[in-house]
């Protein structure tokens, strides 16, 4: 791994002015977003009397608000939202019930993602599965088919995203049993979800509840996974084996600057400035933009628009020779050209 003290000191000097949470600002941001989410949910409930088409229409901005709350849970997990770790854990755990994401389980797996992003030797928890061309060629036809299905955008952002949040978060089978706190978080979250379902059953009814909540959840899951995908899965993304891997280079060149319209930037709590976030997760969401704007060297990060993001959806394999992500179509063309030469 390539890392030196001078580089560490440099980035600490650049980023440290933006470190640390502002409790008042975090509380205000959390408070009005929670009120907006509750209000939007109530509107969806009353819209059932008008027509389900209106309920579904309202589910889109409500899902956006849920995703925004998830970003606050995300900041709590990084210790960048509240000065009190206990308050951050309680807040993150409560939001985790709404987002179907056990707080301590997600916090640990996401920390692993941050520590090893772009490292080909350490592709474990918290990442979208990405394999090299060589690894793909070593697979059986059944394994190749499974990977192709997994990487299909219709699967990845549809049933794949829903499965991840609705099923896998209920029982994350790949987590060691020695992770006691993380498993406790899973059971606590599951129990709280069961409690909400029971309360809904005896109040508004389980059918109206699911008619409202399911569209919100499915849309938020799809948006969240899609957002995470385009932040790391682009053509010139940073991937290296451990011996050549560098944390800061991976953060700056392996995390995109997704330039979103202001309204989407608000709903996603500035997470599109992903390069800044990966350089230091200690910077709260409301300081990411200022950090980026005031430090020209951060402008070297790969910038993407929504249109650029759509183009990345076809990418699936890391080509070590060309040092880029390629599509299955490109892979076939390269294989055909190699066979003819």
mmCIF file of C-alpha atoms in Angstrom:
data_model
loop_
_atom_site.group_PDB
_atom_site.id
_atom_site.type_symbol
_atom_site.label_atom_id
_atom_site.label_comp_id
_atom_site.label_asym_id
_atom_site.label_seq_id
_atom_site.Cartn_x
_atom_site.Cartn_y
_atom_site.Cartn_z
ATOM 1 C CA UNK A 1 0.000 0.000 0.000
ATOM 2 C CA UNK A 2 1.388 3.371 -1.013
ATOM 3 C CA UNK A 3 0.962 5.973 1.724
ATOM 4 C CA UNK A 4 3.396 8.386 3.343
ATOM 5 C CA UNK A 5 3.302 10.764 6.290
ATOM 6 C CA UNK A 6 3.664 13.836 4.101
ATOM 7 C CA UNK A 7 0.528 12.906 2.187
ATOM 8 C CA UNK A 8 -1.377 12.278 5.428
ATOM 9 C CA UNK A 9 -0.282 15.651 6.845
ATOM 10 C CA UNK A 10 -1.193 17.442 3.629
ATOM 11 C CA UNK A 11 -4.730 16.123 3.464
ATOM 12 C CA UNK A 12 -5.284 16.648 7.167
ATOM 13 C CA UNK A 13 -4.293 20.294 6.737
ATOM 14 C CA UNK A 14 -6.639 20.720 3.760
ATOM 15 C CA UNK A 15 -9.633 18.947 5.279
ATOM 16 C CA UNK A 16 -9.426 19.598 9.030
ATOM 17 C CA UNK A 17 -11.069 23.083 8.890
ATOM 18 C CA UNK A 18 -14.299 21.329 7.874
ATOM 19 C CA UNK A 19 -14.168 18.524 10.472
ATOM 20 C CA UNK A 20 -16.745 17.960 13.152
ATOM 21 C CA UNK A 21 -20.476 18.394 13.605
ATOM 22 C CA UNK A 22 -22.450 21.485 14.496
ATOM 23 C CA UNK A 23 -25.100 20.144 16.889
ATOM 24 C CA UNK A 24 -27.567 22.968 16.282
ATOM 25 C CA UNK A 25 -27.320 22.731 12.532
ATOM 26 C CA UNK A 26 -27.622 18.945 12.596
ATOM 27 C CA UNK A 27 -30.644 19.058 14.936
ATOM 28 C CA UNK A 28 -32.401 21.664 12.771
ATOM 29 C CA UNK A 29 -31.655 19.728 9.589
ATOM 30 C CA UNK A 30 -32.875 16.487 11.151
ATOM 31 C CA UNK A 31 -35.958 18.094 12.720
ATOM 32 C CA UNK A 32 -37.467 19.796 9.697
ATOM 33 C CA UNK A 33 -36.697 16.822 7.421
ATOM 34 C CA UNK A 34 -38.447 14.452 9.852
ATOM 35 C CA UNK A 35 -41.468 16.783 9.987
ATOM 36 C CA UNK A 36 -41.573 16.960 6.181
ATOM 37 C CA UNK A 37 -41.370 13.158 5.954
ATOM 38 C CA UNK A 38 -44.175 12.691 8.508
ATOM 39 C CA UNK A 39 -46.289 15.278 6.702
ATOM 40 C CA UNK A 40 -45.712 13.653 3.310
ATOM 41 C CA UNK A 41 -46.606 10.245 4.767
ATOM 42 C CA UNK A 42 -49.838 11.683 6.203
ATOM 43 C CA UNK A 43 -50.693 13.208 2.826
ATOM 44 C CA UNK A 44 -50.230 9.804 1.212
ATOM 45 C CA UNK A 45 -52.628 8.303 3.749
ATOM 46 C CA UNK A 46 -55.329 10.861 3.028
ATOM 47 C CA UNK A 47 -54.710 10.557 -0.708
ATOM 48 C CA UNK A 48 -55.945 6.948 -0.591
ATOM 49 C CA UNK A 49 -59.488 8.369 -0.439
ATOM 50 C CA UNK A 50 -58.848 10.310 -3.660
ATOM 51 C CA UNK A 51 -57.143 7.647 -5.744
ATOM 52 C CA UNK A 52 -54.129 5.368 -5.546
ATOM 53 C CA UNK A 53 -52.585 7.161 -8.500
ATOM 54 C CA UNK A 54 -52.145 10.207 -6.269
ATOM 55 C CA UNK A 55 -50.676 8.071 -3.487
ATOM 56 C CA UNK A 56 -48.080 6.678 -5.881
ATOM 57 C CA UNK A 57 -47.319 10.158 -7.186
ATOM 58 C CA UNK A 58 -46.694 11.411 -3.642
ATOM 59 C CA UNK A 59 -44.511 8.381 -2.897
ATOM 60 C CA UNK A 60 -41.693 9.800 -5.052
ATOM 61 C CA UNK A 61 -40.906 12.937 -2.983
ATOM 62 C CA UNK A 62 -41.648 10.986 0.211
ATOM 63 C CA UNK A 63 -39.052 8.392 -0.831
ATOM 64 C CA UNK A 64 -36.652 11.270 -1.478
ATOM 65 C CA UNK A 65 -37.187 12.470 2.095
ATOM 66 C CA UNK A 66 -36.571 8.953 3.398
ATOM 67 C CA UNK A 67 -33.329 8.849 1.432
ATOM 68 C CA UNK A 68 -32.360 12.202 2.956
ATOM 69 C CA UNK A 69 -32.982 10.757 6.430
ATOM 70 C CA UNK A 70 -30.779 7.807 5.475
ATOM 71 C CA UNK A 71 -27.980 10.274 4.708
ATOM 72 C CA UNK A 72 -28.282 11.620 8.250
ATOM 73 C CA UNK A 73 -28.080 8.049 9.549
ATOM 74 C CA UNK A 74 -25.000 7.743 7.356
ATOM 75 C CA UNK A 75 -23.395 10.817 8.958
ATOM 76 C CA UNK A 76 -24.275 9.505 12.426
ATOM 77 C CA UNK A 77 -22.405 6.309 11.564
ATOM 78 C CA UNK A 78 -19.311 8.303 10.648
ATOM 79 C CA UNK A 79 -19.466 10.378 13.841
ATOM 80 C CA UNK A 80 -19.891 13.574 11.834
ATOM 81 C CA UNK A 81 -23.466 14.493 12.785
ATOM 82 C CA UNK A 82 -23.596 14.896 16.568
ATOM 83 C CA UNK A 83 -20.765 15.473 19.009
ATOM 84 C CA UNK A 84 -22.249 12.904 21.370
ATOM 85 C CA UNK A 85 -21.584 9.385 20.133
ATOM 86 C CA UNK A 86 -24.508 8.098 22.192
ATOM 87 C CA UNK A 87 -26.903 10.597 20.607
ATOM 88 C CA UNK A 88 -25.600 9.675 17.155
ATOM 89 C CA UNK A 89 -26.136 5.959 17.841
ATOM 90 C CA UNK A 90 -29.668 6.485 19.174
ATOM 91 C CA UNK A 91 -30.597 8.754 16.262
ATOM 92 C CA UNK A 92 -29.022 6.447 13.691
ATOM 93 C CA UNK A 93 -30.779 3.408 15.186
ATOM 94 C CA UNK A 94 -34.192 5.114 15.081
ATOM 95 C CA UNK A 95 -33.729 6.186 11.458
ATOM 96 C CA UNK A 96 -32.497 2.661 10.743
ATOM 97 C CA UNK A 97 -35.958 1.333 11.532
ATOM 98 C CA UNK A 98 -37.457 3.613 8.869
ATOM 99 C CA UNK A 99 -34.748 2.769 6.333
ATOM 100 C CA UNK A 100 -34.771 -0.967 7.227
ATOM 101 C CA UNK A 101 -31.037 -0.670 7.908
ATOM 102 C CA UNK A 102 -29.674 -1.943 11.251
ATOM 103 C CA UNK A 103 -27.480 0.899 12.405
ATOM 104 C CA UNK A 104 -24.455 -0.817 13.953
ATOM 105 C CA UNK A 105 -24.387 -3.544 11.288
ATOM 106 C CA UNK A 106 -24.436 -0.972 8.498
ATOM 107 C CA UNK A 107 -21.977 1.295 10.329
ATOM 108 C CA UNK A 108 -19.340 -1.424 10.505
ATOM 109 C CA UNK A 109 -19.750 -2.761 6.973
ATOM 110 C CA UNK A 110 -19.763 0.778 5.573
ATOM 111 C CA UNK A 111 -16.564 1.586 7.471
ATOM 112 C CA UNK A 112 -14.971 -1.417 5.744
ATOM 113 C CA UNK A 113 -16.087 0.004 2.396
ATOM 114 C CA UNK A 114 -14.414 3.326 3.210
ATOM 115 C CA UNK A 115 -11.201 1.678 4.378
ATOM 116 C CA UNK A 116 -10.794 -0.480 1.256
ATOM 117 C CA UNK A 117 -12.672 1.237 -1.575
ATOM 118 C CA UNK A 118 -10.946 0.576 -4.902
ATOM 119 C CA UNK A 119 -8.761 -2.200 -3.424
ATOM 120 C CA UNK A 120 -8.980 -5.328 -5.586
ATOM 121 C CA UNK A 121 -7.562 -7.492 -2.793
ATOM 122 C CA UNK A 122 -10.194 -6.399 -0.283
ATOM 123 C CA UNK A 123 -13.571 -6.467 -2.014
ATOM 124 C CA UNK A 124 -15.740 -7.489 0.905
ATOM 125 C CA UNK A 125 -18.574 -5.795 2.777
ATOM 126 C CA UNK A 126 -20.343 -2.655 1.624
ATOM 127 C CA UNK A 127 -19.470 -2.773 -2.078
ATOM 128 C CA UNK A 128 -21.295 -3.582 -5.291
ATOM 129 C CA UNK A 129 -19.668 -6.795 -6.476
ATOM 130 C CA UNK A 130 -17.150 -6.022 -9.233
ATOM 131 C CA UNK A 131 -14.830 -8.570 -10.818
ATOM 132 C CA UNK A 132 -11.923 -8.386 -13.246
ATOM 133 C CA UNK A 133 -11.915 -9.728 -16.796
ATOM 134 C CA UNK A 134 -9.493 -12.447 -15.727
ATOM 135 C CA UNK A 135 -11.770 -13.517 -12.877
ATOM 136 C CA UNK A 136 -14.766 -13.544 -15.204
ATOM 137 C CA UNK A 137 -12.953 -15.779 -17.676
ATOM 138 C CA UNK A 138 -12.095 -18.226 -14.877
ATOM 139 C CA UNK A 139 -15.787 -18.629 -13.964
ATOM 140 C CA UNK A 140 -18.032 -21.475 -15.015
ATOM 141 C CA UNK A 141 -20.874 -20.617 -17.405
ATOM 142 C CA UNK A 142 -23.292 -20.781 -14.480
ATOM 143 C CA UNK A 143 -21.227 -18.318 -12.432
ATOM 144 C CA UNK A 144 -20.965 -15.994 -15.429
ATOM 145 C CA UNK A 145 -24.726 -16.094 -15.880
ATOM 146 C CA UNK A 146 -25.246 -15.294 -12.206
ATOM 147 C CA UNK A 147 -22.888 -12.322 -12.397
ATOM 148 C CA UNK A 148 -24.515 -11.026 -15.590
ATOM 149 C CA UNK A 149 -27.942 -11.206 -13.958
ATOM 150 C CA UNK A 150 -26.624 -9.475 -10.836
ATOM 151 C CA UNK A 151 -25.082 -6.602 -12.834
ATOM 152 C CA UNK A 152 -28.173 -6.047 -14.969
ATOM 153 C CA UNK A 153 -29.500 -2.573 -13.971
ATOM 154 C CA UNK A 154 -33.092 -3.838 -14.009
ATOM 155 C CA UNK A 155 -32.099 -6.419 -11.383
ATOM 156 C CA UNK A 156 -29.547 -4.388 -9.455
ATOM 157 C CA UNK A 157 -31.794 -1.373 -8.864
ATOM 158 C CA UNK A 158 -35.068 -3.299 -8.801
ATOM 159 C CA UNK A 159 -35.429 -6.666 -7.070
ATOM 160 C CA UNK A 160 -31.748 -6.625 -6.087
ATOM 161 C CA UNK A 161 -32.063 -3.371 -4.144
ATOM 162 C CA UNK A 162 -35.346 -4.479 -2.565
ATOM 163 C CA UNK A 163 -33.849 -7.840 -1.574
ATOM 164 C CA UNK A 164 -30.857 -6.145 0.023
ATOM 165 C CA UNK A 165 -32.912 -3.877 2.287
ATOM 166 C CA UNK A 166 -36.038 -5.980 2.851
ATOM 167 C CA UNK A 167 -34.474 -9.439 3.213
ATOM 168 C CA UNK A 168 -30.716 -9.365 3.733
ATOM 169 C CA UNK A 169 -30.863 -6.630 6.361
ATOM 170 C CA UNK A 170 -33.251 -8.831 8.330
ATOM 171 C CA UNK A 171 -30.650 -11.623 8.491
ATOM 172 C CA UNK A 172 -27.198 -10.706 7.094
ATOM 173 C CA UNK A 173 -25.851 -14.249 6.783
ATOM 174 C CA UNK A 174 -22.363 -13.176 5.703
ATOM 175 C CA UNK A 175 -21.666 -11.359 8.992
ATOM 176 C CA UNK A 176 -19.575 -13.271 11.587
ATOM 177 C CA UNK A 177 -21.414 -14.222 14.792
ATOM 178 C CA UNK A 178 -18.552 -12.632 16.716
ATOM 179 C CA UNK A 179 -19.930 -9.235 15.668
ATOM 180 C CA UNK A 180 -22.225 -9.211 18.703
ATOM 181 C CA UNK A 181 -23.180 -5.544 18.714
ATOM 182 C CA UNK A 182 -23.947 -5.668 15.012
ATOM 183 C CA UNK A 183 -26.206 -8.716 15.422
ATOM 184 C CA UNK A 184 -27.940 -7.049 18.363
ATOM 185 C CA UNK A 185 -28.598 -4.093 16.076
ATOM 186 C CA UNK A 186 -30.158 -6.446 13.523
ATOM 187 C CA UNK A 187 -32.465 -8.067 16.094
ATOM 188 C CA UNK A 188 -33.417 -4.714 17.651
ATOM 189 C CA UNK A 189 -34.265 -3.241 14.256
ATOM 190 C CA UNK A 190 -36.293 -6.304 13.274
ATOM 191 C CA UNK A 191 -38.228 -6.137 16.546
ATOM 192 C CA UNK A 192 -38.958 -2.424 16.056
ATOM 193 C CA UNK A 193 -40.170 -3.056 12.492
ATOM 194 C CA UNK A 194 -42.428 -5.838 13.775
ATOM 195 C CA UNK A 195 -43.765 -3.407 16.387
ATOM 196 C CA UNK A 196 -44.587 -0.814 13.728
ATOM 197 C CA UNK A 197 -46.369 -3.429 11.620
ATOM 198 C CA UNK A 198 -48.401 -4.524 14.647
ATOM 199 C CA UNK A 199 -49.291 -0.910 15.480
ATOM 200 C CA UNK A 200 -50.341 -0.330 11.870
ATOM 201 C CA UNK A 201 -52.470 -3.482 11.924
ATOM 202 C CA UNK A 202 -54.469 -2.262 14.941
ATOM 203 C CA UNK A 203 -54.701 1.394 13.844
ATOM 204 C CA UNK A 204 -55.012 2.235 10.139
ATOM 205 C CA UNK A 205 -54.881 -1.390 8.978
ATOM 206 C CA UNK A 206 -51.996 -3.365 7.511
ATOM 207 C CA UNK A 207 -53.228 -3.077 3.890
ATOM 208 C CA UNK A 208 -53.385 0.760 3.796
ATOM 209 C CA UNK A 209 -50.050 0.886 5.622
ATOM 210 C CA UNK A 210 -48.348 -1.329 3.050
ATOM 211 C CA UNK A 211 -50.012 0.522 0.180
ATOM 212 C CA UNK A 212 -48.264 3.644 1.452
ATOM 213 C CA UNK A 213 -44.978 2.321 2.790
ATOM 214 C CA UNK A 214 -44.045 -0.230 0.159
ATOM 215 C CA UNK A 215 -43.803 2.260 -2.744
ATOM 216 C CA UNK A 216 -41.783 4.622 -0.539
ATOM 217 C CA UNK A 217 -39.399 1.839 0.446
ATOM 218 C CA UNK A 218 -38.981 0.362 -3.036
ATOM 219 C CA UNK A 219 -38.337 3.754 -4.642
ATOM 220 C CA UNK A 220 -35.908 4.802 -1.896
ATOM 221 C CA UNK A 221 -34.044 1.471 -2.188
ATOM 222 C CA UNK A 222 -33.698 1.854 -5.951
ATOM 223 C CA UNK A 223 -32.556 5.481 -5.685
ATOM 224 C CA UNK A 224 -30.067 4.678 -2.915
ATOM 225 C CA UNK A 225 -28.411 1.767 -4.729
ATOM 226 C CA UNK A 226 -28.328 3.700 -8.013
ATOM 227 C CA UNK A 227 -26.713 6.660 -6.287
ATOM 228 C CA UNK A 228 -24.092 4.455 -4.629
ATOM 229 C CA UNK A 229 -23.427 2.715 -7.947
ATOM 230 C CA UNK A 230 -22.636 5.811 -9.995
ATOM 231 C CA UNK A 231 -20.365 7.133 -7.235
ATOM 232 C CA UNK A 232 -17.920 4.260 -7.692
ATOM 233 C CA UNK A 233 -18.789 2.416 -10.904
ATOM 234 C CA UNK A 234 -17.582 4.650 -13.723
ATOM 235 C CA UNK A 235 -15.256 3.964 -16.635
ATOM 236 C CA UNK A 236 -12.024 5.430 -15.213
ATOM 237 C CA UNK A 237 -12.694 4.498 -11.593
ATOM 238 C CA UNK A 238 -9.720 3.747 -9.363
ATOM 239 C CA UNK A 239 -8.976 0.037 -8.842
ATOM 240 C CA UNK A 240 -5.610 -1.336 -7.730
ATOM 241 C CA UNK A 241 -4.219 -4.400 -6.030
ATOM 242 C CA UNK A 242 -3.111 -3.911 -2.427
ATOM 243 C CA UNK A 243 0.582 -3.321 -3.177
ATOM 244 C CA UNK A 244 -0.216 -0.326 -5.398
ATOM 245 C CA UNK A 245 -3.364 0.889 -3.640
ATOM 246 C CA UNK A 246 -3.432 4.333 -2.026
ATOM 247 C CA UNK A 247 -6.238 5.509 0.265
ATOM 248 C CA UNK A 248 -6.218 9.169 -0.828
ATOM 249 C CA UNK A 249 -5.877 8.399 -4.533
ATOM 250 C CA UNK A 250 -8.766 5.942 -4.231
ATOM 251 C CA UNK A 251 -10.880 8.611 -2.540
ATOM 252 C CA UNK A 252 -10.111 11.357 -5.055
ATOM 253 C CA UNK A 253 -10.135 9.287 -8.246
ATOM 254 C CA UNK A 254 -12.317 6.322 -7.299
ATOM 255 C CA UNK A 255 -15.242 8.382 -6.002
ATOM 256 C CA UNK A 256 -17.116 10.603 -8.415
ATOM 257 C CA UNK A 257 -18.283 14.174 -8.009
ATOM 258 C CA UNK A 258 -21.884 13.668 -9.059
ATOM 259 C CA UNK A 259 -23.097 17.129 -9.987
ATOM 260 C CA UNK A 260 -26.828 17.036 -9.349
ATOM 261 C CA UNK A 261 -29.568 19.635 -9.806
ATOM 262 C CA UNK A 262 -29.987 21.610 -6.574
ATOM 263 C CA UNK A 263 -33.238 19.927 -5.610
ATOM 264 C CA UNK A 264 -31.671 16.448 -5.937
ATOM 265 C CA UNK A 265 -28.564 17.634 -4.136
ATOM 266 C CA UNK A 266 -30.836 18.647 -1.240
ATOM 267 C CA UNK A 267 -32.672 15.314 -1.166
ATOM 268 C CA UNK A 268 -29.350 13.437 -1.191
ATOM 269 C CA UNK A 269 -27.748 15.725 1.432
ATOM 270 C CA UNK A 270 -24.728 16.558 -0.765
ATOM 271 C CA UNK A 271 -23.540 12.943 -0.973
ATOM 272 C CA UNK A 272 -22.822 13.552 -4.670
ATOM 273 C CA UNK A 273 -19.644 15.258 -3.445
ATOM 274 C CA UNK A 274 -18.482 11.742 -2.776
ATOM 275 C CA UNK A 275 -14.808 12.379 -3.353
ATOM 276 C CA UNK A 276 -14.757 14.848 -0.450
ATOM 277 C CA UNK A 277 -16.679 12.432 1.742
ATOM 278 C CA UNK A 278 -14.226 9.615 1.028
ATOM 279 C CA UNK A 279 -11.231 11.823 1.681
ATOM 280 C CA UNK A 280 -12.669 12.427 5.147
ATOM 281 C CA UNK A 281 -15.897 11.000 6.532
ATOM 282 C CA UNK A 282 -15.505 13.402 9.486
ATOM 283 C CA UNK A 283 -16.915 16.227 7.352
ATOM 284 C CA UNK A 284 -20.708 16.545 7.839
ATOM 285 C CA UNK A 285 -22.945 16.687 4.785
ATOM 286 C CA UNK A 286 -23.572 20.440 5.125
ATOM 287 C CA UNK A 287 -19.852 21.284 4.771
ATOM 288 C CA UNK A 288 -19.003 19.079 1.796
ATOM 289 C CA UNK A 289 -19.865 21.708 -0.820
ATOM 290 C CA UNK A 290 -17.830 24.439 0.871
ATOM 291 C CA UNK A 291 -14.851 22.123 1.252
ATOM 292 C CA UNK A 292 -14.985 21.294 -2.443
ATOM 293 C CA UNK A 293 -15.438 24.907 -3.556
ATOM 294 C CA UNK A 294 -12.570 26.270 -1.448
ATOM 295 C CA UNK A 295 -9.930 23.701 -2.452
ATOM 296 C CA UNK A 296 -9.096 23.586 -6.173
ATOM 297 C CA UNK A 297 -7.137 20.333 -5.873
ATOM 298 C CA UNK A 298 -10.444 18.587 -5.128
ATOM 299 C CA UNK A 299 -11.640 19.615 -8.570
ATOM 300 C CA UNK A 300 -9.451 16.846 -10.027
ATOM 301 C CA UNK A 301 -12.070 14.292 -9.034
ATOM 302 C CA UNK A 302 -14.036 12.794 -11.947
ATOM 303 C CA UNK A 303 -17.168 14.911 -12.370
ATOM 304 C CA UNK A 304 -20.367 13.326 -13.608
ATOM 305 C CA UNK A 305 -23.848 14.526 -14.495
ATOM 306 C CA UNK A 306 -27.038 12.473 -14.386
ATOM 307 C CA UNK A 307 -26.591 11.749 -18.090
ATOM 308 C CA UNK A 308 -23.045 10.529 -17.457
ATOM 309 C CA UNK A 309 -24.387 8.370 -14.647
ATOM 310 C CA UNK A 310 -26.825 6.653 -16.999
ATOM 311 C CA UNK A 311 -23.925 5.728 -19.292
ATOM 312 C CA UNK A 312 -22.178 3.888 -16.442
ATOM 313 C CA UNK A 313 -25.038 1.419 -16.036
ATOM 314 C CA UNK A 314 -23.657 -0.803 -18.798
ATOM 315 C CA UNK A 315 -20.246 -1.219 -17.134
ATOM 316 C CA UNK A 316 -19.520 -4.518 -15.416
ATOM 317 C CA UNK A 317 -15.911 -5.767 -15.657
ATOM 318 C CA UNK A 318 -12.587 -4.276 -14.627
ATOM 319 C CA UNK A 319 -10.091 -4.565 -17.487
ATOM 320 C CA UNK A 320 -6.678 -4.640 -15.785
ATOM 321 C CA UNK A 321 -4.775 -4.186 -19.038
ATOM 322 C CA UNK A 322 -6.681 -1.086 -20.110
ATOM 323 C CA UNK A 323 -7.284 0.107 -16.519
ATOM 324 C CA UNK A 324 -10.965 0.818 -17.021
ATOM 325 C CA UNK A 325 -14.399 -0.632 -16.412
ATOM 326 C CA UNK A 326 -15.904 -2.126 -19.547
ATOM 327 C CA UNK A 327 -19.259 -3.525 -20.553
ATOM 328 C CA UNK A 328 -20.024 -7.124 -21.477
ATOM 329 C CA UNK A 329 -20.374 -5.924 -25.067
ATOM 330 C CA UNK A 330 -16.882 -4.419 -25.029
ATOM 331 C CA UNK A 331 -15.558 -7.626 -23.532
ATOM 332 C CA UNK A 332 -17.044 -9.677 -26.399
ATOM 333 C CA UNK A 333 -15.590 -7.314 -29.002
ATOM 334 C CA UNK A 334 -12.145 -7.503 -27.394
ATOM 335 C CA UNK A 335 -12.320 -11.306 -27.308
ATOM 336 C CA UNK A 336 -13.391 -11.437 -30.954
ATOM 337 C CA UNK A 337 -10.554 -9.083 -32.002
ATOM 338 C CA UNK A 338 -8.020 -11.123 -30.032
ATOM 339 C CA UNK A 339 -9.186 -14.372 -31.650
ATOM 340 C CA UNK A 340 -8.803 -12.898 -35.143
ATOM 341 C CA UNK A 341 -5.321 -11.515 -34.567
#
